[in-house]
Short mmCIF file of C-alpha atoms and ligand atoms in Angstrom, two decimals:
data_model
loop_
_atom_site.label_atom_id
_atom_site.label_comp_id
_atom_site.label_asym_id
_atom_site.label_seq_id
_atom_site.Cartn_x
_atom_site.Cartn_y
_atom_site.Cartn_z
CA UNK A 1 0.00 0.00 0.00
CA UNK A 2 1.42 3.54 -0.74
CA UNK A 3 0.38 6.37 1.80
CA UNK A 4 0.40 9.88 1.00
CA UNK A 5 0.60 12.05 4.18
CA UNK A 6 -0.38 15.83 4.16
CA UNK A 7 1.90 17.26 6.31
CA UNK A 8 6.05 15.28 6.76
CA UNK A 9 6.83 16.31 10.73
CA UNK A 10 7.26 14.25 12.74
CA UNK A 11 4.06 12.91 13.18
CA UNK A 12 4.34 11.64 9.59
CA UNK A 13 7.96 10.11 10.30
CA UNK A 14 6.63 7.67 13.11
CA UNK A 15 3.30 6.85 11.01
CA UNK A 16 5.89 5.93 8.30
CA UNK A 17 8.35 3.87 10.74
CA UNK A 18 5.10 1.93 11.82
CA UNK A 19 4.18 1.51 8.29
CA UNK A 20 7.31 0.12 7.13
CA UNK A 21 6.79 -2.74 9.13
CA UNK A 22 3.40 -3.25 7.43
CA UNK A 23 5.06 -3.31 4.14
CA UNK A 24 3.70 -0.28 3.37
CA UNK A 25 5.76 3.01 1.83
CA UNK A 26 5.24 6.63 1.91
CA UNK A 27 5.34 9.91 0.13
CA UNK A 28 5.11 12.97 2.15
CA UNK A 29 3.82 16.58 0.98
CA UNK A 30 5.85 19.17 3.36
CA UNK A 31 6.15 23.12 2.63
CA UNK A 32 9.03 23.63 4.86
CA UNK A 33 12.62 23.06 4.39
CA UNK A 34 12.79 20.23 7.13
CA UNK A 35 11.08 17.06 6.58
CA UNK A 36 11.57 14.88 9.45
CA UNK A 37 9.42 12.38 7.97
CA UNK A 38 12.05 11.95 4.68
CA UNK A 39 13.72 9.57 6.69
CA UNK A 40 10.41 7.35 6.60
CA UNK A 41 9.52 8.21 2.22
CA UNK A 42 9.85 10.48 0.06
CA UNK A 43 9.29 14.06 0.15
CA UNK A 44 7.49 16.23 -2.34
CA UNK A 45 8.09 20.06 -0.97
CA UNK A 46 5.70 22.23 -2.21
CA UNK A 47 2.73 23.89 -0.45
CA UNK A 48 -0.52 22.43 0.16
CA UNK A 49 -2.70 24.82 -2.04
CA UNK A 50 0.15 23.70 -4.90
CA UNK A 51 -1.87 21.99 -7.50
CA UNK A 52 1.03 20.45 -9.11
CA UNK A 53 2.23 18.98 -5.34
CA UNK A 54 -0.91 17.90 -4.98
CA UNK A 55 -1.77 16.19 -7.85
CA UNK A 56 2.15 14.64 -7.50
CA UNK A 57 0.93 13.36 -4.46
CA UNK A 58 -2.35 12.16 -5.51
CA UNK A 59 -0.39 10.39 -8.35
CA UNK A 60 2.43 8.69 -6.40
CA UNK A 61 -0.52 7.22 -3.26
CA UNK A 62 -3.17 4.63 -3.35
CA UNK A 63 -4.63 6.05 -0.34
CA UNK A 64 -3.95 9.43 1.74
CA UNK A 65 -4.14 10.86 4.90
CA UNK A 66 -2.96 14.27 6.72
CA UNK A 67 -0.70 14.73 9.68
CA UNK A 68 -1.54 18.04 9.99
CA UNK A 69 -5.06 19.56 10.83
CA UNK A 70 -4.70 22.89 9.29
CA UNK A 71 -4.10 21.50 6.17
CA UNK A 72 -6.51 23.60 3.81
CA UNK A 73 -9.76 21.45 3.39
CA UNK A 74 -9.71 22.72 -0.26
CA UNK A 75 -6.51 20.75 -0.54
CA UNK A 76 -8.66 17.94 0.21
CA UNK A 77 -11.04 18.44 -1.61
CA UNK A 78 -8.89 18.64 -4.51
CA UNK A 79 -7.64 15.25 -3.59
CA UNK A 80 -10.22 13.47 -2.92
CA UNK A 81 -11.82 13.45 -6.29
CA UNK A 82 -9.10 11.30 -7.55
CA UNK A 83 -8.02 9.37 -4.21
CA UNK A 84 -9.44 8.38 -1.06
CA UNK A 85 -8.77 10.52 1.44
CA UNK A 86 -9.03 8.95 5.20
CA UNK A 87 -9.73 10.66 7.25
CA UNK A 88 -12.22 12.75 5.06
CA UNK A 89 -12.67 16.28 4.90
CA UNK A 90 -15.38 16.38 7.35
CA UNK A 91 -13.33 15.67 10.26
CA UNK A 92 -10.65 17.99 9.73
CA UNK A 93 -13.30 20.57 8.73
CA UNK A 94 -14.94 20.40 12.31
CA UNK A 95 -11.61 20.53 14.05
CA UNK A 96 -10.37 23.27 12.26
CA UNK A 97 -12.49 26.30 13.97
CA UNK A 98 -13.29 26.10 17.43
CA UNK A 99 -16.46 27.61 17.25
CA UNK A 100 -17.31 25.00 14.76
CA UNK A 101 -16.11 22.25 16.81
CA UNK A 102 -17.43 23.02 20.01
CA UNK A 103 -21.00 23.90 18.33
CA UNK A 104 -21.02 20.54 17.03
CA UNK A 105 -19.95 18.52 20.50
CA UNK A 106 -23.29 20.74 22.14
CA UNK A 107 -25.46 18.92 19.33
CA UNK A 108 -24.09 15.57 19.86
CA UNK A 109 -24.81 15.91 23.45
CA UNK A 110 -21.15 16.25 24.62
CA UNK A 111 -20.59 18.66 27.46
CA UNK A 112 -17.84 21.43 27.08
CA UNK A 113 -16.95 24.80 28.83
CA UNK A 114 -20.41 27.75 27.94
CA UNK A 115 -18.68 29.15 24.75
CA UNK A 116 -20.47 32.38 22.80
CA UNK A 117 -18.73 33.80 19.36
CA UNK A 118 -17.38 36.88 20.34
CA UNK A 119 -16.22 39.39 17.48
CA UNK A 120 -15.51 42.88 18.32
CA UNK A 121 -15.46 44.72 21.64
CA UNK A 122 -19.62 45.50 21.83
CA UNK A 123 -20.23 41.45 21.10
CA UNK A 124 -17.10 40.65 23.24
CA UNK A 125 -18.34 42.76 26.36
CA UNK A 126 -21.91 41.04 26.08
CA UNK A 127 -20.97 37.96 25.77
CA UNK A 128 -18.41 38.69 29.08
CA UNK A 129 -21.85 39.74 30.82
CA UNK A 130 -23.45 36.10 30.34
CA UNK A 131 -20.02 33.98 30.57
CA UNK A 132 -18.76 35.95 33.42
CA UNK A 133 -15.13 36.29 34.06
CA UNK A 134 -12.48 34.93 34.18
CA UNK A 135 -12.74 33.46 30.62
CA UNK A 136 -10.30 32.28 28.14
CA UNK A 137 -10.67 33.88 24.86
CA UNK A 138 -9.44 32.32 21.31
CA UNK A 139 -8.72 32.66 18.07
CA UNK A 140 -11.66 30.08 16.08
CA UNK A 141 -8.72 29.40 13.51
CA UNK A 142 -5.38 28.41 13.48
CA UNK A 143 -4.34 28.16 17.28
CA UNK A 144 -2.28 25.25 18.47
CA UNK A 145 0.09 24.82 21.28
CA UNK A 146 -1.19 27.58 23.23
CA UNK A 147 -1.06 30.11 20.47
CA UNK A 148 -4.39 32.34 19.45
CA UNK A 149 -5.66 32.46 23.43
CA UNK A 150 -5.81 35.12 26.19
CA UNK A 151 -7.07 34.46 29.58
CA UNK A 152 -9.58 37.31 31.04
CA UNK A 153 -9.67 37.98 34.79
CA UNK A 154 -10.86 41.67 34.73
CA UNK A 155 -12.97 43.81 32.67
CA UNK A 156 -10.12 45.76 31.87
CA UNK A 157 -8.62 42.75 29.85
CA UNK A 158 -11.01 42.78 27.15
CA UNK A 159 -9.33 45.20 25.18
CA UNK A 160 -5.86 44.49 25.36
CA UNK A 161 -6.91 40.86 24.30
CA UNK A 162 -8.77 42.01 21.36
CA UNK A 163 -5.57 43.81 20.21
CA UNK A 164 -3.41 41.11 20.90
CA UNK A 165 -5.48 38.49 18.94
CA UNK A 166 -6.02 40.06 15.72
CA UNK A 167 -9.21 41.04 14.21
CA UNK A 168 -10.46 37.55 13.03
CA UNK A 169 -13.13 35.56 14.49
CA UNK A 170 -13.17 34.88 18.13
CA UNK A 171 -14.56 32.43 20.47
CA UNK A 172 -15.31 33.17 24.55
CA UNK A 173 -15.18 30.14 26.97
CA UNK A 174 -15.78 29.96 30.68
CA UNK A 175 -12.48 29.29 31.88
CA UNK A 176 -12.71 25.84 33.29
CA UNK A 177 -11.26 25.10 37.29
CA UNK A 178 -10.20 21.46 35.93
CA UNK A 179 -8.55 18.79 38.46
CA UNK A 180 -6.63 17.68 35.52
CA UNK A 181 -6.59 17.79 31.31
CA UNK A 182 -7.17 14.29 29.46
CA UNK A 183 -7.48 12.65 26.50
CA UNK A 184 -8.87 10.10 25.31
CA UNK A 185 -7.36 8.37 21.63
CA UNK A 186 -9.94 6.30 20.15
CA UNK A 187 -9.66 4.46 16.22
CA UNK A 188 -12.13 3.54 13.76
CA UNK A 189 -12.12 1.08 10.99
CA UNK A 190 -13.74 1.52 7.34
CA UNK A 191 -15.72 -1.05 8.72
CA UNK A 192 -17.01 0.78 11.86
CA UNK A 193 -15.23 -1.07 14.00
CA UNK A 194 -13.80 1.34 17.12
CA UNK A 195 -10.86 0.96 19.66
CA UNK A 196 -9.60 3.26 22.27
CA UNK A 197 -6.54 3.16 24.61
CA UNK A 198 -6.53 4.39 28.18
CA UNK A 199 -7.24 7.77 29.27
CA UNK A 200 -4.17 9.85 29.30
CA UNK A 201 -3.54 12.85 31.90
CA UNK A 202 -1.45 15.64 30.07
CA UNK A 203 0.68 18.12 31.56
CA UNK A 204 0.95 21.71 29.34
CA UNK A 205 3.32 24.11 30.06
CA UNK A 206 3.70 27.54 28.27
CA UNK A 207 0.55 25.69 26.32
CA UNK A 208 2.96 23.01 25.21
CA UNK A 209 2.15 19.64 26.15
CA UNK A 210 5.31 18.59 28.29
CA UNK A 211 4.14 15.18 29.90
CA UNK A 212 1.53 12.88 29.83
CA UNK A 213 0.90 9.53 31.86
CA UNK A 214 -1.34 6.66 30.82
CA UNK A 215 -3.37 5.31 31.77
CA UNK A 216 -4.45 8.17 33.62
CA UNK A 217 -4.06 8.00 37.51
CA UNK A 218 -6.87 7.00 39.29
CA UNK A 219 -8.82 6.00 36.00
CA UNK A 220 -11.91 4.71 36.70
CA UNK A 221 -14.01 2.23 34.17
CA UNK A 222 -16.73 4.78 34.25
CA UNK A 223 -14.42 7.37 33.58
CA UNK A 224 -13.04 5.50 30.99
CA UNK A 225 -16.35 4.32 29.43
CA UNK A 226 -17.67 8.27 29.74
CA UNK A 227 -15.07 9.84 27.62
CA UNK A 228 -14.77 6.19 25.08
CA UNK A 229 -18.66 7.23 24.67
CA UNK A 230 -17.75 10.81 23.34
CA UNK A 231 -14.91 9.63 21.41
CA UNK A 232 -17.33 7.15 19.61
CA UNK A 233 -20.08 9.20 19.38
CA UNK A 234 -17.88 11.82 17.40
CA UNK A 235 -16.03 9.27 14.89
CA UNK A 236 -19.21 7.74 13.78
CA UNK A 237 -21.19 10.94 13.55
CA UNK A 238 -18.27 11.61 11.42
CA UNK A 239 -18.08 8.71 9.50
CA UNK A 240 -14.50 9.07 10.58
CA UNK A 241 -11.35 6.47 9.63
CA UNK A 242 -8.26 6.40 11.87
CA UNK A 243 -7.41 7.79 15.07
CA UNK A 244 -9.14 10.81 16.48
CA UNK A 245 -7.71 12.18 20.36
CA UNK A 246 -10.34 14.32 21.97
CA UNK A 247 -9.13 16.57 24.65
CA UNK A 248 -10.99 16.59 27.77
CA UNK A 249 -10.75 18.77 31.38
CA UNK A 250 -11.72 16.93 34.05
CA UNK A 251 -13.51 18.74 36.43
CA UNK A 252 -15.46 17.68 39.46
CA UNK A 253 -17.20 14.60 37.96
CA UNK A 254 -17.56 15.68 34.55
CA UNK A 255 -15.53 15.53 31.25
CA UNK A 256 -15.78 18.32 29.13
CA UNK A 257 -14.68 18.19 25.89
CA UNK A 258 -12.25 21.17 24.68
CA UNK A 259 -11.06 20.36 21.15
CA UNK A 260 -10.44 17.13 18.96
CA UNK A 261 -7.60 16.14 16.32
CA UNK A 262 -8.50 14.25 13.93
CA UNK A 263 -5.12 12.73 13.60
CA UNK A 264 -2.23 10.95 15.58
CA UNK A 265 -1.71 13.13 18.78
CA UNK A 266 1.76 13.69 21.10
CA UNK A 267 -0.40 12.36 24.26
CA UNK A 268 -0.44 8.76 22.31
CA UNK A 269 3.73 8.44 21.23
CA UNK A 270 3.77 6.42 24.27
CA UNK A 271 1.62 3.63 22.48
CA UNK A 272 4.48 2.45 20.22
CA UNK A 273 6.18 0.48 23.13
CA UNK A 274 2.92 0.71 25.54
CA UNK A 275 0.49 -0.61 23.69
CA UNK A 276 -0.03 -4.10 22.12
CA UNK A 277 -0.32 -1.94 18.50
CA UNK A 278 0.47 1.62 18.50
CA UNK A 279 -1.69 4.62 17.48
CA UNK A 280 0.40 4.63 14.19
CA UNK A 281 -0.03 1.54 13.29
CA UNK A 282 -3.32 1.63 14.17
CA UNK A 283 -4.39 4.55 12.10
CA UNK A 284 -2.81 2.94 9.18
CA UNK A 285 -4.91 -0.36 9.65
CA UNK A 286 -7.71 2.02 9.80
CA UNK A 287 -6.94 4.07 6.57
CA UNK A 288 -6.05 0.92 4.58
CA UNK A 289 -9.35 -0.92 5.27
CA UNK A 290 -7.34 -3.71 7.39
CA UNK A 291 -8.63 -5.02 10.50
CA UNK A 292 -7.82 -2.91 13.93
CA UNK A 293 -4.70 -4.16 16.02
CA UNK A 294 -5.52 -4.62 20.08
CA UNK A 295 -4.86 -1.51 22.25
CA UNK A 296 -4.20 -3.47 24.95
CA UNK A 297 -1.65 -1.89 27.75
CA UNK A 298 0.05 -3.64 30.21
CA UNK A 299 2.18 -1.50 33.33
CA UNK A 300 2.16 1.88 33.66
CA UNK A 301 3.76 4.96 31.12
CA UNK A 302 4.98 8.24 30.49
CA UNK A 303 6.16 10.16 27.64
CA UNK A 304 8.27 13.19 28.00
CA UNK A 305 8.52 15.93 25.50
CA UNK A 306 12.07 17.07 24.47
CA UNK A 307 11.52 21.08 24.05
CA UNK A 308 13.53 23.55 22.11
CA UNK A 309 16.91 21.46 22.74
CA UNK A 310 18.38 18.11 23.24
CA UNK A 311 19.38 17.17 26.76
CA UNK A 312 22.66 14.75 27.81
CA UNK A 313 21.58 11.70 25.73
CA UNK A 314 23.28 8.84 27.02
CA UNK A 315 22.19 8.57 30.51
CA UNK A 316 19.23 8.50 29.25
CA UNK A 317 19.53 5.69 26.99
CA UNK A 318 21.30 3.93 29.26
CA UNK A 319 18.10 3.88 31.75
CA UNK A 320 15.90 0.66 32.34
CA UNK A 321 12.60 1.21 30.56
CA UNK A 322 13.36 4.45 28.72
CA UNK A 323 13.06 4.99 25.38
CA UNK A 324 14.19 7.29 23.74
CA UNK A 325 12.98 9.38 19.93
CA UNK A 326 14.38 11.80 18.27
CA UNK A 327 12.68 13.49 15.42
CA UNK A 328 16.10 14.86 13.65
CA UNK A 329 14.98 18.47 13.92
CA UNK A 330 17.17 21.58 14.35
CA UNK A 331 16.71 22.85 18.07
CA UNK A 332 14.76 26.26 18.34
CA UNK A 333 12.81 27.19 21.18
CA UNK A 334 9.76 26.09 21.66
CA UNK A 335 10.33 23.32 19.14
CA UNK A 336 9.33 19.40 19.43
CA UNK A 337 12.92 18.07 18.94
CA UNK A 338 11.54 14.32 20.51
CA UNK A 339 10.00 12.40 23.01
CA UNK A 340 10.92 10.27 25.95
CA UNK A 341 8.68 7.27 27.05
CA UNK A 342 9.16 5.70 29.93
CA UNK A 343 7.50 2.37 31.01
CA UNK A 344 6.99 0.13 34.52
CA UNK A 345 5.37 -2.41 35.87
CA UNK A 346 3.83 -0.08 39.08
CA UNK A 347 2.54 3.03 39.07
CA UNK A 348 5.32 3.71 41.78
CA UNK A 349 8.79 2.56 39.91
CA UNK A 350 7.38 4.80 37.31
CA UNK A 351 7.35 8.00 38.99
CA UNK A 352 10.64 7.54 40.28
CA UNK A 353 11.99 6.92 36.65
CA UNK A 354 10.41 10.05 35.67
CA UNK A 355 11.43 12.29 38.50
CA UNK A 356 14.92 11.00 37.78
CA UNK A 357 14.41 11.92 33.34
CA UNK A 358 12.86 15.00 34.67
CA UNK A 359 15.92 16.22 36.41
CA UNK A 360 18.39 14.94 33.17
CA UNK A 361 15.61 16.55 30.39
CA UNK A 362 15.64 19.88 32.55
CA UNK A 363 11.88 20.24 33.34
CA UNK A 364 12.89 23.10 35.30
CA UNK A 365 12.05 25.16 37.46
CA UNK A 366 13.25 22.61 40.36
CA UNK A 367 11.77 19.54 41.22
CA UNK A 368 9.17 18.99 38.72
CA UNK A 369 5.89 20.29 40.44
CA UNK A 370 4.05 17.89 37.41
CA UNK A 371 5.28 14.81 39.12
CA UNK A 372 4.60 16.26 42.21
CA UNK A 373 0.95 16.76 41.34
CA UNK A 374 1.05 13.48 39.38
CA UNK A 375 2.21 11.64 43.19
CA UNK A 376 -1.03 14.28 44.87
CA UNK A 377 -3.26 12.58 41.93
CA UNK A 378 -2.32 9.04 41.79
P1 AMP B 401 -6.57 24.81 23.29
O1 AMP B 401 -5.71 25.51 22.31
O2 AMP B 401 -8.02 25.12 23.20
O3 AMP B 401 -6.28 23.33 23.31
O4 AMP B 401 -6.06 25.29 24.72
C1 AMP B 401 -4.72 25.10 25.14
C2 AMP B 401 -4.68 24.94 26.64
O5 AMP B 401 -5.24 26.11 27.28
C3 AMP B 401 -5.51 23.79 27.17
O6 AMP B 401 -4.78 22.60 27.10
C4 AMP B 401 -5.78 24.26 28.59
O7 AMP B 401 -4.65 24.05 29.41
C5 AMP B 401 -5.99 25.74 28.43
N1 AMP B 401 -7.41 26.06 28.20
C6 AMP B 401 -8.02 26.18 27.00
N2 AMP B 401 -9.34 26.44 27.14
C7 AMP B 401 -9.58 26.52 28.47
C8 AMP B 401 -10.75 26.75 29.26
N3 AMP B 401 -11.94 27.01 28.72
N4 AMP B 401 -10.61 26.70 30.60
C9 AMP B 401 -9.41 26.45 31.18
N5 AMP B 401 -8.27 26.24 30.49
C10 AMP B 401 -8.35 26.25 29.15
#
């Protein structure tokens, strides 16, 4: 089967490593001058809204999918007419505007934080008056990793915040007092067929996600069957194919949904030595009409992000039960450069592994208060 990825980062370069060992190969469309996902197939650089890339790309696939969710859907759309395109437009349509997305988990029935549009300051203010402060408010396009968001405490931040976010469309939450952020990775088959893995608890920082631990401490089955519930309830209203990782806060007993990717997602790297079949190769099954692998997961896992640069490799991969990825990126702040997972049999060998990676990545300041509140939580 040959797979033609929207989008070569690195997401793309471990769907193409799990790939490989499905016999499958890969072309990847990337604008940038970096392809981390060359090492995995080829590379076609040209933009997305290139016709000529794209109909290269249509040309050299059997199937394709996207990496990326702010691909252009016209890009799709232009692709689709002459290959399948898994997943399809629709899900990376919903997921690409907040508004859009959060409108559509109120009609399935899926709570979230009270959201209003908000455009300009005379909407803004009145939709402040029914929200009540403080709020968070976003950018509906084009935000990831913390980008496109201002928190609002006082009235005296509305302004400011409109300034600082541009004058595109804007969306006003209730900021949510959550216990903890989640997610939840589910997969569907052409056939229908779902899986999900365990509830992960993520850990942002600077609105980069820095840690996460699966399963989730403290999961409960009715946790776990609540958010598997959402998670199915948007990939067949969807008709989705592949993986899809919702984003939840947990707060108080509930699960409110904040935004979905319809793609591979950085909370689920751990799954290539965690799971019994990881997220990559499980999206691939998915998007090549084969049958789902099992998501089992045995012992406990984390999976640390490597951030802006590379810390002293070797003790690291000389550590029992750490692996270590590395996406072959040039460091620059703020950057995804590669991931650490860690795995144990208990829930307690594990934290000590990661306190111990925490101090050798640098997950400064001082001891990291994430494990601390991970030790509070579990
Ligand atoms: P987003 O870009 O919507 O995923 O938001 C990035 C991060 O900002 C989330 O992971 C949360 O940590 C925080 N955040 C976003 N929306 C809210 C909200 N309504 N209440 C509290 N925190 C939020």
């Amino acid at each position: 089967m040959k797979v033609g990825v929207l989008g070569g980062g690195q997401l793309g370069r471990m769907l193409g490593m799990a790939g490989q060992a499905l016999g499958f190969s890969f072309v990847f469309l990337e604008p940038a001058d970096e392809c981390p996902a060359s090492a995995a197939g080829e590379w076609i650089r040209g933009g997305f809204d290139d016709p000529a890339a794209l109909d290269a790309l249509a040309e050299r696939s059997e199937v394709i999918t996207y990496e990326f969710e702010n691909v252009p859907v016209a890009a799709v759309r232009a692709i689709e007419a002459r290959r399948p395109v898994r997943p399809s437009a629709a899900s990376l349509k919903v997921s690409q505007d907040r508004l859009r997305e959060k409108e559509f988990f109120r009609r399935l029935g899926i709570p979230t934080a009270s959201f209003e549009a908000a455009e300009g300051e005379a909407v803004l203010a009145s939709a402040v008056g029914r929200i009540g402060l403080p709020a968070v408010l976003k950018t509906r396009r084009l935000g990831y990793d913390g980008r496109g968001q201002r928190v609002l405490r006082e009235p005296g931040d509305l302004s400011p915040a409109l300034a600082a976010l541009g004058s595109g469309p804007l969306l006003l939450e209730a900021l949510v007092p959550f216990q903890r952020e989640l997610s939840v990775i589910g997969v569907r088959a052409a056939s229908g067929e779902c899986a999900f893995y365990p509830l992960i608890e993520n850990h942002h920082r600077e609105g980069i996600l820095r840690l996460s631990v699966a399963p989730a401490p403290g999961l409960t089955p009715a946790l776990q069957a609540r958010a598997e519930t959402y998670a199915r309830t948007v990939m067949e209203s969807l008709g989705h194919m592949g993986v899809l990782a919702l984003e939840l806060f947990h707060s108080g007993d509930e699960l409110l949904a904040n935004e979905m990717a319809p793609r591979v997602h950085n909370s689920g790297h751990w799954t290539i030595e965690g799971a019994a079949t990881s997220q990559f190769e499980n999206h691939l099954r998915a998007i090549a009409g084969l049958p789902l692998g099992a998501t089992t997961v045995r012992g406990h896992w984390a999976m640390v992000n490597l951030i802006g640069e590379l810390p002293d490799l070797p003790p690291l991969r000389g550590a029992t039960g750490t692996h270590v990825h590395l996406y072959g990126k040039l460091p620059r702040p703020m950057r995804k450069l590669g991931h650490i997972t860690l795995g144990a049999d208990d829930a307690g060998t594990l934290m000590r592994q990661l306190e111990a990676v925490w101090r050798t990545v640098g997950g400064s300041p001082g001891p990291s208060a994430f494990v601390v509140s991970l030790r509070a939580s579990g």
